[in-house]
Coordinates of C-alpha atoms in Angstrom, one line a residue:
M1 CA 22.7 -24.0 5.2
F2 CA 21.5 -20.6 4.0
K3 CA 19.0 -21.2 1.2
S4 CA 19.1 -19.0 -1.9
S5 CA 17.2 -19.4 -5.1
S6 CA 19.1 -18.0 -8.1
S7 CA 17.4 -16.8 -11.2
S8 CA 18.9 -19.6 -13.3
S9 CA 16.7 -22.2 -11.5
S10 CA 13.4 -20.9 -12.9
Q11 CA 12.0 -22.7 -15.9
E12 CA 9.0 -22.1 -18.1
L13 CA 5.8 -23.9 -17.4
P14 CA 3.9 -25.7 -20.2
N15 CA 0.6 -24.1 -21.3
C16 CA -2.6 -24.6 -19.5
F17 CA -5.4 -26.5 -21.2
Y18 CA -8.9 -25.0 -20.8
Q19 CA -11.7 -27.5 -21.6
N20 CA -14.4 -25.1 -20.6
Q21 CA -14.9 -21.3 -20.7
P22 CA -14.6 -19.6 -17.3
V23 CA -17.9 -19.0 -15.5
L24 CA -19.3 -16.4 -13.1
V25 CA -20.0 -17.7 -9.6
S26 CA -22.6 -15.6 -7.9
P27 CA -23.8 -15.7 -4.3
L28 CA -25.9 -18.8 -3.6
T29 CA -28.8 -16.7 -2.2
P30 CA -29.8 -13.1 -2.8
T31 CA -27.5 -10.5 -1.2
P32 CA -27.9 -6.8 -0.4
K33 CA -27.9 -4.5 -3.4
H34 CA -26.2 -1.2 -2.6
S35 CA -23.0 0.9 -3.1
L36 CA -20.3 0.2 -0.6
Y37 CA -18.2 3.2 0.5
L38 CA -14.4 2.7 0.3
S39 CA -12.2 4.5 2.7
N40 CA -9.2 6.7 1.8
L41 CA -7.0 3.7 2.7
D42 CA -8.9 1.5 0.3
D43 CA -8.9 3.5 -2.9
Q44 CA -5.3 4.9 -2.9
R45 CA -3.8 4.7 -6.4
F46 CA -1.0 2.8 -4.9
L47 CA -3.4 -0.1 -4.2
R48 CA -5.2 -0.3 -7.6
F49 CA -4.2 -3.8 -8.4
S50 CA -5.1 -7.4 -7.5
I51 CA -3.2 -9.4 -4.8
K52 CA -2.4 -12.6 -6.6
Y53 CA -1.8 -15.7 -4.5
L54 CA -0.6 -19.1 -5.7
Y55 CA -1.3 -22.3 -3.8
L56 CA 0.0 -25.8 -4.6
F57 CA -1.9 -28.8 -3.2
K58 CA -0.9 -32.5 -3.3
K59 CA -4.5 -33.6 -3.8
S60 CA -7.2 -31.7 -5.7
V61 CA -10.6 -30.8 -4.5
N62 CA -13.7 -31.5 -6.7
L63 CA -14.3 -28.5 -8.9
D64 CA -18.1 -28.6 -8.4
I65 CA -17.6 -28.6 -4.6
L66 CA -15.2 -25.6 -4.9
K67 CA -17.7 -23.6 -7.0
Y68 CA -20.6 -24.4 -4.7
S69 CA -18.6 -23.5 -1.5
L70 CA -17.5 -20.3 -3.2
S71 CA -21.1 -19.4 -4.0
K72 CA -21.9 -20.0 -0.3
V73 CA -19.1 -17.9 1.1
L74 CA -19.9 -15.1 -1.4
V75 CA -23.2 -14.7 0.5
D76 CA -21.2 -13.5 3.5
Y77 CA -18.5 -11.7 1.4
Y78 CA -21.0 -10.3 -1.2
P79 CA -18.9 -7.2 -2.1
L80 CA -16.4 -9.5 -3.8
A81 CA -19.2 -10.6 -6.2
G82 CA -19.8 -6.9 -7.1
R83 CA -18.0 -4.5 -9.3
L84 CA -15.8 -1.4 -8.7
K85 CA -17.0 1.9 -10.0
T86 CA -16.2 5.6 -9.6
S87 CA -18.2 7.3 -6.9
S88 CA -20.7 10.1 -7.4
E89 CA -18.3 12.2 -5.2
G90 CA -15.9 12.3 -8.1
D91 CA -13.7 10.3 -10.5
H92 CA -10.9 10.0 -8.0
K93 CA -13.1 8.2 -5.5
L94 CA -14.1 4.5 -5.8
E95 CA -16.9 2.5 -4.4
V96 CA -18.2 -1.0 -4.9
D97 CA -21.5 -1.7 -6.7
C98 CA -22.7 -4.7 -4.7
N99 CA -24.8 -6.2 -7.5
G100 CA -24.1 -9.9 -7.1
E101 CA -22.8 -10.2 -10.6
G102 CA -20.3 -12.9 -9.5
S103 CA -16.7 -13.9 -9.4
V104 CA -14.7 -15.4 -12.3
F105 CA -14.0 -19.1 -11.9
A106 CA -11.7 -20.8 -14.5
E107 CA -10.7 -24.4 -14.6
A108 CA -7.6 -25.7 -16.4
F109 CA -5.2 -28.7 -16.7
L110 CA -1.4 -28.5 -16.6
D111 CA 0.6 -31.5 -17.7
I112 CA 3.1 -31.6 -14.8
T113 CA 3.2 -33.1 -11.3
A114 CA 3.2 -31.2 -8.0
E115 CA 6.7 -32.4 -7.4
Q116 CA 7.8 -31.1 -10.8
F117 CA 6.3 -27.7 -10.1
L118 CA 8.2 -27.5 -6.8
E119 CA 11.4 -28.5 -8.5
L120 CA 11.2 -26.4 -11.7
S121 CA 9.9 -23.2 -10.1
K122 CA 11.8 -22.2 -7.1
K123 CA 10.5 -18.6 -7.4
P124 CA 7.9 -16.8 -9.6
N125 CA 8.7 -16.4 -13.3
R126 CA 6.6 -14.8 -16.1
S127 CA 5.2 -18.2 -17.2
W128 CA 3.4 -18.5 -13.9
R129 CA 1.0 -15.8 -15.0
K130 CA -0.9 -18.4 -17.2
L131 CA -2.0 -20.0 -13.9
L132 CA -4.5 -17.2 -13.4
Y133 CA -7.1 -16.5 -16.1
R134 CA -6.5 -13.1 -17.6
V135 CA -9.8 -11.1 -17.8
E136 CA -9.9 -8.9 -20.9
A137 CA -10.9 -5.5 -19.7
Q138 CA -10.8 -1.9 -20.7
S139 CA -9.6 -0.7 -17.3
F140 CA -8.8 -1.8 -13.8
L141 CA -12.3 -1.0 -12.8
D142 CA -13.7 -3.5 -15.3
I143 CA -11.9 -6.5 -13.8
P144 CA -14.1 -8.4 -11.3
P145 CA -12.8 -8.0 -7.7
L146 CA -12.3 -11.8 -7.4
V147 CA -10.8 -14.0 -10.1
V148 CA -10.1 -17.7 -9.4
Q149 CA -8.3 -20.4 -11.4
V150 CA -8.1 -24.0 -10.3
T151 CA -5.5 -26.0 -12.4
N152 CA -5.5 -29.7 -12.0
L153 CA -2.2 -31.5 -12.4
R154 CA -1.2 -34.8 -13.9
C155 CA -0.5 -36.3 -10.5
G156 CA -3.9 -35.5 -9.0
G157 CA -2.8 -32.4 -7.3
M158 CA -3.9 -28.9 -8.0
I159 CA -2.8 -25.3 -8.2
L160 CA -5.2 -22.7 -6.9
C161 CA -4.6 -19.1 -7.9
T162 CA -6.7 -16.1 -6.8
G163 CA -6.7 -12.5 -7.8
I164 CA -8.3 -10.3 -5.1
N165 CA -8.7 -6.6 -5.7
H166 CA -6.5 -4.7 -3.2
C167 CA -9.1 -1.9 -2.9
L168 CA -11.5 -4.2 -1.2
C169 CA -9.1 -6.2 1.0
D170 CA -5.6 -6.0 2.6
G171 CA -3.5 -9.0 3.4
I172 CA -5.4 -9.8 6.6
G173 CA -8.7 -9.4 4.7
T174 CA -7.7 -11.7 1.9
S175 CA -6.5 -14.3 4.4
Q176 CA -9.8 -14.0 6.3
F177 CA -11.8 -14.5 3.1
L178 CA -9.7 -17.4 1.8
Q179 CA -9.9 -19.1 5.2
A180 CA -13.7 -18.6 5.2
W181 CA -13.9 -20.3 1.7
A182 CA -11.7 -23.2 2.9
H183 CA -13.8 -23.5 6.0
V184 CA -17.1 -23.7 4.1
T185 CA -15.5 -26.3 1.7
A186 CA -14.1 -28.5 4.4
K187 CA -16.7 -28.0 7.1
P188 CA -19.9 -27.1 5.3
N189 CA -22.2 -27.5 8.3
L190 CA -20.3 -25.2 10.7
D191 CA -20.7 -21.4 10.9
L192 CA -17.8 -19.1 9.9
P193 CA -15.3 -18.6 12.7
I194 CA -15.1 -14.8 11.8
V195 CA -18.1 -12.8 10.5
P196 CA -17.0 -10.3 8.0
F197 CA -17.5 -6.6 8.8
H198 CA -18.2 -4.7 5.6
A199 CA -18.7 -1.0 6.5
R200 CA -15.7 1.2 5.9
H201 CA -17.0 4.4 7.6
V202 CA -14.9 3.7 10.7
L203 CA -12.0 5.1 8.6
K204 CA -13.9 8.1 7.2
P205 CA -11.9 11.3 7.2
R206 CA -12.8 14.2 9.5
N207 CA -14.7 17.2 8.2
P208 CA -12.8 19.4 7.8
P209 CA -9.6 17.4 7.4
Q210 CA -7.0 17.9 10.2
I211 CA -3.5 17.1 9.0
T212 CA -1.6 17.5 12.3
F213 CA 1.6 15.5 11.4
T214 CA 4.0 15.3 8.6
H215 CA 3.7 12.1 6.6
P216 CA 7.0 11.4 4.8
G217 CA 5.7 8.3 3.1
Y218 CA 3.5 10.6 0.9
V219 CA 4.2 13.5 -1.5
R220 CA 2.0 15.8 -3.5
N221 CA 2.2 15.7 -7.3
T222 CA 4.3 18.5 -8.7
P223 CA 3.7 19.0 -12.4
N224 CA 7.0 20.6 -13.3
K225 CA 9.2 17.9 -11.8
D226 CA 8.1 14.9 -13.8
N227 CA 6.0 13.8 -10.8
D228 CA 9.3 13.2 -8.9
P229 CA 9.7 15.8 -6.2
T230 CA 13.3 14.7 -5.3
G231 CA 14.5 15.1 -8.9
L232 CA 15.7 11.5 -8.6
S233 CA 14.6 8.8 -11.1
L234 CA 15.6 5.7 -9.1
N235 CA 12.1 4.3 -9.2
H236 CA 11.9 5.0 -13.0
Y237 CA 15.3 3.4 -13.4
L238 CA 14.2 0.3 -11.6
Q239 CA 11.0 0.1 -13.7
S240 CA 12.9 0.4 -16.9
Q241 CA 15.5 -2.3 -16.1
P242 CA 15.3 -6.0 -16.8
L243 CA 14.3 -7.3 -13.4
V244 CA 14.9 -10.8 -11.9
P245 CA 13.4 -12.2 -8.8
T246 CA 15.7 -13.0 -5.8
S247 CA 14.5 -15.3 -3.1
L248 CA 16.3 -16.0 0.1
T249 CA 15.0 -18.0 3.1
F250 CA 16.1 -17.0 6.6
T251 CA 15.8 -19.7 9.2
T252 CA 15.4 -19.1 12.9
S253 CA 19.2 -19.5 13.3
H254 CA 19.9 -16.9 10.6
I255 CA 17.5 -14.4 12.1
L256 CA 19.0 -14.9 15.6
R257 CA 22.5 -14.1 14.2
L258 CA 21.2 -10.9 12.7
K259 CA 19.5 -9.9 16.0
R260 CA 22.8 -10.5 17.9
Q261 CA 24.2 -7.5 16.0
C262 CA 21.7 -5.3 18.1
F263 CA 21.8 -7.1 21.4
P264 CA 22.0 -6.3 24.3
S265 CA 21.5 -2.6 23.8
L266 CA 18.5 -3.0 21.5
K267 CA 15.7 -5.6 21.6
C268 CA 14.1 -6.1 18.2
T269 CA 11.5 -8.2 16.5
T270 CA 12.1 -10.5 13.6
F271 CA 10.4 -8.1 11.2
E272 CA 12.4 -5.1 12.4
T273 CA 15.7 -7.0 12.1
L274 CA 15.0 -8.5 8.7
A275 CA 13.4 -5.3 7.2
S276 CA 16.4 -3.3 8.2
H277 CA 18.9 -5.9 6.9
T278 CA 17.0 -6.1 3.6
W279 CA 16.8 -2.3 3.2
R280 CA 20.5 -1.9 3.8
S281 CA 21.4 -4.7 1.4
W282 CA 19.1 -3.3 -1.3
V283 CA 20.6 0.2 -1.0
R284 CA 24.2 -1.2 -1.0
A285 CA 23.5 -3.3 -4.1
L286 CA 22.2 -0.3 -6.0
D287 CA 25.3 1.7 -5.2
L288 CA 23.4 4.9 -4.7
S289 CA 24.8 8.4 -4.0
P290 CA 25.9 8.7 -0.3
S291 CA 23.9 11.9 0.1
L292 CA 20.6 10.5 -1.2
N293 CA 17.7 10.3 1.2
V294 CA 16.3 6.8 1.0
K295 CA 13.0 5.5 2.5
L296 CA 11.7 2.2 3.7
L297 CA 7.9 1.9 3.5
F298 CA 6.4 -1.1 5.3
S299 CA 2.8 -2.2 6.0
V300 CA 1.6 -1.9 9.6
N301 CA -1.8 -3.3 10.7
V302 CA -3.7 -0.5 12.5
R303 CA -6.8 -2.5 13.5
K304 CA -5.9 -2.3 17.2
K305 CA -4.1 1.0 17.1
L306 CA -7.2 3.1 16.5
I307 CA -9.4 4.4 19.3
P308 CA -11.8 2.6 19.5
E309 CA -10.3 -0.5 17.9
M310 CA -11.7 -1.5 14.5
P311 CA -14.5 -4.1 14.6
Q312 CA -13.5 -7.8 14.5
G313 CA -13.9 -9.2 11.0
Y314 CA -12.9 -5.9 9.3
Y315 CA -11.5 -7.2 6.0
G316 CA -10.9 -3.8 4.2
N317 CA -7.5 -2.1 4.1
G318 CA -6.7 -1.7 7.8
F319 CA -3.0 -1.0 7.3
V320 CA -0.9 2.1 6.7
L321 CA 2.7 2.5 5.5
G322 CA 5.3 3.1 8.2
C323 CA 8.1 5.2 6.9
A324 CA 11.8 5.0 8.0
Q325 CA 14.2 7.3 6.2
T326 CA 17.9 8.2 6.3
M327 CA 20.8 9.1 4.0
V328 CA 22.5 6.4 2.1
K329 CA 25.9 6.9 3.7
D330 CA 24.4 6.6 7.2
L331 CA 22.5 3.4 6.3
T332 CA 25.3 1.6 4.5
T333 CA 28.2 2.5 6.8
S334 CA 26.4 1.8 10.1
N335 CA 25.7 -1.5 11.7
L336 CA 22.2 -3.0 11.7
H337 CA 21.4 -1.2 15.0
H338 CA 20.9 2.1 13.0
G339 CA 18.3 0.8 10.6
V340 CA 16.4 -1.1 13.3
K341 CA 16.0 2.0 15.4
L342 CA 14.6 3.9 12.4
V343 CA 12.1 1.1 11.8
Q344 CA 11.1 1.1 15.5
H345 CA 10.7 4.9 15.5
A346 CA 8.5 4.7 12.4
K347 CA 6.3 2.1 14.1
S348 CA 6.0 3.9 17.4
S349 CA 4.8 7.1 15.7
L350 CA 1.6 5.4 14.4
S351 CA -0.8 6.6 17.1
D352 CA -4.5 7.1 16.6
D353 CA -3.9 10.8 16.0
Y354 CA -1.2 10.1 13.4
I355 CA -3.3 7.6 11.5
R356 CA -6.3 9.9 11.5
S357 CA -4.1 12.7 10.2
M358 CA -2.9 10.3 7.4
I359 CA -6.5 9.4 6.4
D360 CA -7.3 13.1 6.3
L361 CA -4.2 13.8 4.2
L362 CA -5.5 11.3 1.6
E363 CA -8.6 13.4 1.0
D364 CA -6.2 15.4 -1.2
K365 CA -6.2 13.3 -4.4
T366 CA -2.9 14.9 -5.6
V367 CA -1.2 13.1 -2.7
K368 CA 0.6 9.8 -3.7
T369 CA 2.9 7.3 -2.1
D370 CA 6.5 8.4 -2.4
L371 CA 8.2 5.6 -4.4
S372 CA 11.0 7.8 -5.8
A373 CA 13.7 6.3 -3.7
S374 CA 11.9 3.8 -1.5
L375 CA 11.9 0.1 -0.8
V376 CA 8.4 -1.2 0.0
I377 CA 8.0 -4.3 2.2
S378 CA 4.8 -6.1 2.6
Q379 CA 4.5 -8.7 5.4
W380 CA 2.8 -12.0 4.3
S381 CA 4.5 -14.3 6.7
K382 CA 2.3 -13.8 9.7
L383 CA -1.2 -13.9 8.1
G384 CA -1.9 -17.6 8.3
L385 CA -2.0 -17.8 4.5
E386 CA 0.1 -21.0 4.4
D387 CA -2.5 -22.8 6.6
L388 CA -5.3 -22.9 4.0
E389 CA -7.1 -26.2 4.2
F390 CA -9.9 -27.2 1.8
G391 CA -10.2 -30.7 3.2
E392 CA -7.4 -32.5 1.3
G393 CA -4.3 -31.2 3.2
K394 CA -2.4 -28.0 3.6
P395 CA -0.5 -26.5 0.7
L396 CA 2.9 -27.7 -0.4
H397 CA 3.7 -24.2 -1.5
M398 CA 2.2 -20.7 -1.0
G399 CA 3.4 -17.5 -2.5
P400 CA 2.7 -14.7 -5.0
L401 CA 1.9 -15.3 -8.6
S402 CA 4.6 -12.9 -9.7
S403 CA 7.5 -10.9 -8.3
D404 CA 8.1 -7.2 -8.6
I405 CA 10.1 -4.3 -7.0
Y406 CA 7.9 -4.4 -3.9
C407 CA 9.5 -6.8 -1.4
L408 CA 7.5 -9.6 0.2
F409 CA 8.2 -11.4 3.4
L410 CA 6.7 -14.8 2.8
P411 CA 6.0 -17.8 5.1
A412 CA 8.3 -20.8 4.6
I413 CA 6.3 -24.0 4.4
G414 CA 7.5 -26.5 7.0
D415 CA 9.2 -23.9 9.3
V416 CA 6.8 -21.6 11.1
N417 CA 9.6 -19.2 12.2
A418 CA 11.4 -18.9 8.9
V419 CA 10.9 -16.0 6.5
T420 CA 11.5 -16.0 2.8
V421 CA 12.4 -12.6 1.3
L422 CA 11.3 -12.2 -2.3
V423 CA 12.0 -9.1 -4.3
S424 CA 12.9 -8.4 -8.0
V425 CA 16.0 -6.3 -8.6
P426 CA 17.8 -5.2 -11.8
E427 CA 19.6 -8.3 -13.3
S428 CA 22.9 -6.4 -13.1
V429 CA 22.8 -6.2 -9.3
A430 CA 21.0 -9.4 -8.4
A431 CA 24.2 -11.3 -7.4
K432 CA 25.4 -8.2 -5.4
F433 CA 22.1 -8.0 -3.5
E434 CA 22.2 -11.7 -2.6
Y435 CA 25.8 -11.3 -1.5
H436 CA 25.0 -8.4 0.9
M437 CA 22.0 -10.3 2.2
M438 CA 24.2 -13.3 3.0
E439 CA 27.6 -11.8 3.9
D440 CA 27.0 -11.4 7.6
L441 CA 25.8 -15.0 7.8
W442 CA 28.7 -16.3 5.8
D443 CA 31.1 -14.6 8.2
K444 CA 29.5 -16.4 11.2
E445 CA 29.3 -19.7 9.4
T446 CA 32.9 -19.5 8.4
K447 CA 33.9 -18.9 12.0
D448 CA 31.8 -21.8 13.1
A449 CA 33.4 -24.1 10.5
N450 CA 36.9 -23.0 11.8
G451 CA 36.0 -24.1 15.3
N452 CA 35.5 -20.7 16.9
G453 CA 32.5 -21.8 18.8
F454 CA 29.7 -19.8 17.1
C455 CA 26.4 -21.5 17.4

């Protein structure tokens, strides 16, 4: 059956108990002291937040072992033990002060079992935020790039939460770091399978900048239009509404049914199919003006698209946002084929020249990501995040600490080909969004139940 997780299933977690104050875990041995340049893809304002992961394990790992292995892996990933600061180039440019100051490590206890956590919390809710220690800071720059909380459970299990600064790592980079930490914990005598590559100069802009393409995913700030060049306040509207998370898991069978709407005239990937379907359902649920131009922004790994290819082990932001756009009436009244072709076109346009032009564009610090009427999708389901193994078994659950209006494609534990779509929408349209996400599948399942031979 199609699996949906409604907002009513979320329940509040009890409070965490902290026996000790959090500590700073520094690299085990001395590390280079210098300032690390961040690329224009790294320090976009769009990325000035921490990626917050939550892992649930059936069996806990000794806290002293985790702290020791973290100190060991921070020797290799020493920028994560440093601090962000503004660059001498100007206040809009960031860099990392690699000073070895250390990462925050908090330990806590939560009086529930792993099974209860799985049962009570089908999707993120606000009470999950207590599972990651909140660092009191004056600004985003003052928060250490890596914050960890290990919460032991009554049953002997544990919840591991990490906050990793997005300006230092993208999804591939965070997965690479977490896998390295797990590797050092479980196999302390073996070398890291991937050596991290720190330098970001491979993504340095050209001098002078050469902006040779239009980049519809970005706009320049226009002071007289409320920072909203379209005059539309959809993003402001979404931010002002009570939002609730929606979570829907698509199995291999469901994805195949969606793909069949495009076959045989158009071959498409799982991402292309599900991204187009989610975009169309989101637009339909919000009941937008038919003449409005809407965008789908989605992360695309460019490590192998650049010439020459980026070095192995590059853990900085090696992705750009692909941008598909169309009018509401064309997206909502057409079949899935229309949206898929738009996504494919956006992906195919990301050549080396196009990406270099985008990097050069971002030298202009008045340029920002266009969120005015856009759905943003980030792909977490093919990063290996769900395979984290510290020596006591793989996680029972892996996902974000919270949900927002950015859409995540998440791995589904136990089904390598399934994808869970998580996005928060206004409470008033949540049921409508879920209906549109499921209606095509309902039709087919109904026909199947009536003996019409669909399989």
